[in-house]
Amino acid sequence: MQLDQTSAVQKKKILWIGLKPLFQNAHVDSQHIESAASAGGLRADLYVIQESTVVLLEESVLQIRKNDTHGRIFVIGDELPILKIQSLINEHQVTQIFDTSVVNMKSIAKQIENRLEDKAIGFAEVELLQESKKQMREFEVLTQDLEKIVAERTRHIELSKLEEDEKLNKARALIKFIKELGLHFSFEEILILLRKELRKFGLIGDPTLIYQLHPELTHFVAFQNGNLTQTESRRAIQLPSQLVPHDVQLGQVLANHFGRPFLRAIAIPIEVKLIQKFGYEKAAALVVVEIGLQETELGSFFDFIIERVQPLSMAIDRLLLENELTKSGFRWEKTFDNLRDPIAITDLEFEVVRANKKFAEKASRKKCYESFANRELPCEGCPMAEALTSGTPSKGQISRNGRLYQVHSYPIRIDHGGRPTNVVNQYVDITQSRELYLRMLQNEKMGAIGMLAGNIAHELNNPLTGLKSLTQILIGSVKKGSQIFNDLKEIEKATERSHSIIKNLLEFSKGSTEQNTKVSMDEIVQKTLPFLKTMLRMHKFDLNLDSKDALVFVEPYMMQQVVFNLVNNSCQAMKDAGTLSLYTGLSEDKNFVELWVRDTGPGVPLELREKIFEPFFTTKRDGMGTGLGLSLSRKIVEGFGGHLKLVDAEGPGAAFLVSLPRVQL
Amino acid sequence: MNVLIVDDEPLVRRSLVRAFEIKGHTVYEGADGTEGIKIWNEKQPELVILDVLMPGLSGPQVIAQMDIQKRKQAKVILVSAYTGEYNKGSAKNLGADLFIEKPFADIFKVVEVATDLLGKS
């Protein structure tokens, strides 16, 4: 039987091994095995084997597979044993086996046709599969290569991560070391820190710090029996400037100094640039470590040291400098505080930046005039402004609490040629020298006046003597009670008055150093009056002496000076013509003799009421007054057990009261 | 008695001359030390009143120039307006017998004191 051929079947080349091919186009090989074998190079798309015996069947399959390992083989048999079927499919890649006892031929043909329909796909699938397999193999190779690379890379990365971690740890350790260095403020602390660091390497001794500010004095900071000690040596020791792995010479020096052997001392030079710049040009420092490491360990030890030398140097250098600065700062501060004179450094606004203890016990950022003179405005006579304007040292005088200071202002320029930024004020207390000077001046003045007065007195006394004597002779030669007699008597009295004035002048100007005597205040005033007349010329003079019989115990000429000073002050206070009142009398309790001097001038402002008694306080222009008059007068009066007060200053006018203890005859 | 007055102040000389003349003495006067020593040598007065401070020779210098023998026979009184500096003791040191300070309280007292001084010897 032959079936209508589907197009799929027609296109295919079919080799039919058996007797009755089901397809027209099939090349029938009726010779069975022989033909199949002879078919040799003949390749078919499809092989169909229909044999009567299993042996023939197998042989045909084997023949086909000799030439075509991939071709599709269909087998049609009758009641084939199951083992045979399995063997054909598994060992010989038979595509399909049909059993005629189960399916009829028509159905077989149909199924083959269907399979052939699939074949187009099937072939493509096979090729694809093959290609895929090939690719798969290539891919596998590639994957393996890649895996190798990845493994290698991973290993590499892992290694470098370890390295990096190690580096990072090293860097962290270094940073920690540097940070800790920054927290340590003594050589001891630094050495303890360094010792802790060095402990990481087993066989390493305690570090020793050696430094010199000058070559002639070497300092050692070392652990001795576990304790840190600081020692010095005046021996000339040359500190090496290079890292020396085994400094025998230094080892000997150390052995001599510490009295114990120093084995294998490594000298690590420390750079001390700061302290060298500070003025110790020959300063040098060294850290010495004893080591017992193997040669192989030395490399990492040196790396470790080299990494730490710089921060260590900086820390030690900083400490050396700090020590020196503290020392010199301390010295300066002590010097500053122990100076005799108050000294203050101020800024341009008078604010005290620094001051010594003499200036103010407690440091406070106040204006200099506030803290020193207790004023609200700059002191009169302060030379600071001038010093700042001129840029050169200036001096002036200020007074504070009754003391006189010569102020020296020195402008300070931080940068060369710039404007002054601060002023150093030195306050020299010249109260005493000024007082002495003025006293001396006063004495000299009085001495000169005394001499002059003496000369004048002599010159006047001579003619006065003649005048008086001759008058007396004439009086004797005229009739008593006559007009001429009376006239001559008046002349004689005038010569006597002149004589007493001259005598008073002489005594007053001598500033006599006589003993205290009992004298009436009225008498003192009267004796002073002749010298006051000139200054009283332009004022009205109101004199009221009412203590004639009351005595005081004073040195008369000094008391005269007091009267003179008070009247002189009051007259000078009155710029225009006014009234000067001078009263004497007893106090209410009659225990004191009082002298009042009152003027009609402007009075004394409240804030000056105590100041006017301070030495050198004066409102008069330069050269007009020494500022000593009132202070001296008060001193004199108090010396006699009395008081001198400004009692009435409300104005108009001021009144001064002298009260002296009254004494009995 | 012969009295010599040496003083550079005319009024002093005149008053003293008048006072001694009134009492009946012979009085010579010199206007300064040089004139004084000259009259002293010429007249040999028994009493000399000498001012201390004078132009030319001072009182003490005049005394120093006197002949010692003649000086012993006379009395010398120094007068001066400079008080305090001179007293009886210093008068002796300066070679005088007495010191009287100027101005005189009473001119006639001076004549009395001088006469007494002569009377004592």
CSV table of N, CA, C and O in Angstrom, one decimal, chain A residues 428-483:
chain,number,residue,atom,x,y,z
A,428,VAL,N,56.3,107.1,89.0
A,428,VAL,CA,57.4,107.2,90.0
A,428,VAL,C,56.9,108.2,91.1
A,428,VAL,O,56.5,109.3,90.8
A,429,ASP,N,56.9,107.7,92.3
A,429,ASP,CA,56.4,108.5,93.4
A,429,ASP,C,57.5,109.5,93.7
A,429,ASP,O,58.5,109.2,94.3
A,430,ILE,N,57.2,110.8,93.4
A,430,ILE,CA,58.2,111.8,93.6
A,430,ILE,C,57.7,112.7,94.8
A,430,ILE,O,58.3,113.8,94.9
A,431,THR,N,56.7,112.2,95.5
A,431,THR,CA,56.2,113.1,96.6
A,431,THR,C,57.3,113.6,97.5
A,431,THR,O,57.5,114.8,97.7
A,432,GLN,N,58.1,112.6,97.9
A,432,GLN,CA,59.1,113.0,98.9
A,432,GLN,C,60.2,113.9,98.3
A,432,GLN,O,60.5,114.9,98.8
A,433,SER,N,60.7,113.4,97.1
A,433,SER,CA,61.7,114.2,96.5
A,433,SER,C,61.2,115.6,96.1
A,433,SER,O,61.9,116.6,96.3
A,434,ARG,N,60.0,115.6,95.6
A,434,ARG,CA,59.3,116.9,95.3
A,434,ARG,C,59.2,117.8,96.5
A,434,ARG,O,59.5,119.0,96.5
A,435,GLU,N,58.7,117.1,97.6
A,435,GLU,CA,58.5,117.8,98.8
A,435,GLU,C,59.8,118.4,99.3
A,435,GLU,O,59.9,119.5,99.7
A,436,LEU,N,60.8,117.5,99.3
A,436,LEU,CA,62.1,117.9,99.7
A,436,LEU,C,62.7,119.0,98.9
A,436,LEU,O,63.2,120.0,99.4
A,437,TYR,N,62.4,118.9,97.6
A,437,TYR,CA,62.9,119.9,96.6
A,437,TYR,C,62.3,121.2,96.9
A,437,TYR,O,62.9,122.2,97.0
A,438,LEU,N,60.9,121.1,97.1
A,438,LEU,CA,60.2,122.4,97.3
A,438,LEU,C,60.6,123.0,98.7
A,438,LEU,O,60.7,124.2,98.8
A,439,ARG,N,60.8,122.1,99.7
A,439,ARG,CA,61.2,122.6,101.0
A,439,ARG,C,62.5,123.3,100.8
A,439,ARG,O,62.8,124.3,101.4
A,440,MET,N,63.4,122.6,100.1
A,440,MET,CA,64.7,123.1,99.9
A,440,MET,C,64.6,124.5,99.2
A,440,MET,O,65.3,125.5,99.6
A,441,LEU,N,63.8,124.5,98.2
A,441,LEU,CA,63.6,125.7,97.4
A,441,LEU,C,63.0,126.8,98.4
A,441,LEU,O,63.5,127.9,98.4
A,442,GLN,N,62.1,126.3,99.2
A,442,GLN,CA,61.5,127.3,100.1
A,442,GLN,C,62.6,127.8,101.1
A,442,GLN,O,62.7,129.0,101.3
A,443,ASN,N,63.3,126.8,101.6
A,443,ASN,CA,64.4,127.2,102.5
A,443,ASN,C,65.4,128.2,101.9
A,443,ASN,O,65.8,129.2,102.5
A,444,GLU,N,65.7,127.8,100.7
A,444,GLU,CA,66.7,128.7,99.9
A,444,GLU,C,66.1,130.0,99.7
A,444,GLU,O,66.8,131.0,99.9
A,445,LYS,N,64.8,130.0,99.3
A,445,LYS,CA,64.1,131.3,99.1
A,445,LYS,C,64.1,132.1,100.4
A,445,LYS,O,64.4,133.3,100.4
A,446,MET,N,63.7,131.4,101.4
A,446,MET,CA,63.6,132.1,102.7
A,446,MET,C,65.0,132.5,103.2
A,446,MET,O,65.2,133.6,103.7
A,447,GLY,N,66.0,131.7,102.9
A,447,GLY,CA,67.4,132.0,103.2
A,447,GLY,C,67.8,133.3,102.5
A,447,GLY,O,68.4,134.2,103.1
A,448,ALA,N,67.4,133.3,101.2
A,448,ALA,CA,67.8,134.4,100.4
A,448,ALA,C,67.1,135.7,100.9
A,448,ALA,O,67.7,136.8,101.0
A,449,ILE,N,65.8,135.5,101.2
A,449,ILE,CA,65.0,136.6,101.7
A,449,ILE,C,65.6,137.0,103.0
A,449,ILE,O,65.7,138.2,103.3
A,450,GLY,N,65.9,136.0,103.8
A,450,GLY,CA,66.5,136.4,105.1
A,450,GLY,C,67.8,137.2,105.0
A,450,GLY,O,68.0,138.2,105.7
A,451,MET,N,68.6,136.8,104.1
A,451,MET,CA,69.9,137.5,103.9
A,451,MET,C,69.6,138.9,103.4
A,451,MET,O,70.2,139.9,103.9
A,452,LEU,N,68.6,138.9,102.4
A,452,LEU,CA,68.3,140.2,101.9
A,452,LEU,C,67.7,141.1,103.0
A,452,LEU,O,68.1,142.3,103.1
A,453,ALA,N,66.8,140.5,103.7
A,453,ALA,CA,66.2,141.2,104.8
A,453,ALA,C,67.2,141.7,105.8
A,453,ALA,O,67.2,142.8,106.3
A,454,GLY,N,68.2,140.8,106.1
A,454,GLY,CA,69.3,141.2,107.0
A,454,GLY,C,70.0,142.4,106.5
A,454,GLY,O,70.3,143.3,107.3
A,455,ASN,N,70.3,142.3,105.2
A,455,ASN,CA,71.1,143.5,104.6
A,455,ASN,C,70.3,144.7,104.7
A,455,ASN,O,70.7,145.8,105.0
A,456,ILE,N,69.0,144.6,104.3
A,456,ILE,CA,68.1,145.8,104.3
A,456,ILE,C,68.0,146.3,105.7
A,456,ILE,O,68.1,147.5,106.0
A,457,ALA,N,67.8,145.3,106.6
A,457,ALA,CA,67.6,145.7,108.0
A,457,ALA,C,68.9,146.5,108.5
A,457,ALA,O,68.7,147.6,109.1
A,458,HIS,N,70.0,146.0,108.1
A,458,HIS,CA,71.2,146.7,108.5
A,458,HIS,C,71.3,148.1,107.9
A,458,HIS,O,71.6,149.1,108.6
A,459,GLU,N,71.0,148.1,106.6
A,459,GLU,CA,71.1,149.4,105.9
A,459,GLU,C,70.1,150.4,106.5
A,459,GLU,O,70.3,151.6,106.5
A,460,LEU,N,68.9,149.9,106.8
A,460,LEU,CA,67.9,150.8,107.4
A,460,LEU,C,68.2,151.1,108.9
A,460,LEU,O,68.0,152.2,109.3
A,461,ASN,N,68.7,150.1,109.5
A,461,ASN,CA,69.0,150.3,111.0
A,461,ASN,C,70.0,151.4,111.2
A,461,ASN,O,69.9,152.2,112.2
A,462,ASN,N,71.0,151.5,110.4
A,462,ASN,CA,72.0,152.5,110.5
A,462,ASN,C,71.4,153.9,110.6
A,462,ASN,O,71.5,154.6,111.6
A,463,PRO,N,70.7,154.3,109.4
A,463,PRO,CA,70.2,155.7,109.5
A,463,PRO,C,69.1,155.8,110.6
A,463,PRO,O,69.0,156.9,111.2
A,464,LEU,N,68.4,154.7,110.8
A,464,LEU,CA,67.3,154.7,111.8
A,464,LEU,C,67.9,155.0,113.2
A,464,LEU,O,67.4,155.7,114.0
A,465,THR,N,69.1,154.4,113.4
A,465,THR,CA,69.8,154.6,114.7
A,465,THR,C,70.1,156.1,114.9
A,465,THR,O,69.9,156.7,115.9
A,466,GLY,N,70.7,156.7,113.8
A,466,GLY,CA,71.0,158.1,113.8
A,466,GLY,C,69.8,159.0,114.0
A,466,GLY,O,69.8,159.9,114.9
A,467,LEU,N,68.7,158.6,113.3
A,467,LEU,CA,67.5,159.4,113.3
A,467,LEU,C,67.0,159.4,114.7
A,467,LEU,O,66.6,160.4,115.3
A,468,LYS,N,66.9,158.2,115.3
A,468,LYS,CA,66.3,158.0,116.6
A,468,LYS,C,67.2,158.8,117.7
A,468,LYS,O,66.7,159.6,118.5
A,469,SER,N,68.5,158.5,117.6
A,469,SER,CA,69.4,159.1,118.6
A,469,SER,C,69.4,160.6,118.5
A,469,SER,O,69.3,161.3,119.5
A,470,LEU,N,69.4,161.1,117.3
A,470,LEU,CA,69.5,162.6,117.1
A,470,LEU,C,68.2,163.2,117.6
A,470,LEU,O,68.2,164.2,118.2
A,471,THR,N,67.0,162.5,117.3
A,471,THR,CA,65.7,163.0,117.8
A,471,THR,C,65.8,163.0,119.3
A,471,THR,O,65.3,164.0,119.9
A,472,GLN,N,66.3,162.0,119.9
A,472,GLN,CA,66.4,162.0,121.4
A,472,GLN,C,67.2,163.2,121.9
A,472,GLN,O,66.9,163.8,122.9
A,473,ILE,N,68.3,163.4,121.2
A,473,ILE,CA,69.2,164.6,121.6
A,473,ILE,C,68.4,165.9,121.5
A,473,ILE,O,68.4,166.8,122.3
A,474,LEU,N,67.7,166.0,120.3
A,474,LEU,CA,66.9,167.2,120.1
A,474,LEU,C,65.8,167.4,121.2
A,474,LEU,O,65.6,168.5,121.6
A,475,ILE,N,65.2,166.2,121.5
A,475,ILE,CA,64.1,166.3,122.5
A,475,ILE,C,64.7,166.9,123.8
A,475,ILE,O,64.1,167.7,124.5
A,476,GLY,N,65.9,166.5,124.1
A,476,GLY,CA,66.6,166.9,125.3
A,476,GLY,C,66.9,168.4,125.3
A,476,GLY,O,67.1,169.0,126.3
A,477,SER,N,66.9,168.9,124.0
A,477,SER,CA,67.4,170.3,123.9
A,477,SER,C,66.3,171.3,123.8
A,477,SER,O,66.5,172.5,123.6
A,478,VAL,N,65.0,170.8,123.7
A,478,VAL,CA,63.9,171.7,123.6
A,478,VAL,C,63.0,171.7,124.9
A,478,VAL,O,63.2,170.7,125.7
A,479,LYS,N,62.2,172.6,125.0
A,479,LYS,CA,61.4,172.7,126.2
A,479,LYS,C,60.3,171.7,126.2
A,479,LYS,O,59.6,171.4,125.2
A,480,LYS,N,60.2,171.0,127.3
A,480,LYS,CA,59.3,169.9,127.4
A,480,LYS,C,57.8,170.4,127.3
A,480,LYS,O,57.5,171.5,127.8
A,481,GLY,N,57.0,169.7,126.5
A,481,GLY,CA,55.7,170.1,126.3
A,481,GLY,C,55.5,171.1,125.2
A,481,GLY,O,54.4,171.4,124.8
A,482,SER,N,56.6,171.6,124.6
A,482,SER,CA,56.5,172.6,123.5
A,482,SER,C,56.0,171.8,122.2
A,482,SER,O,56.1,170.6,122.2
A,483,GLN,N,55.6,172.7,121.2
A,483,GLN,CA,55.2,172.1,120.0
A,483,GLN,C,56.3,171.2,119.3
A,483,GLN,O,56.1,170.0,118.9
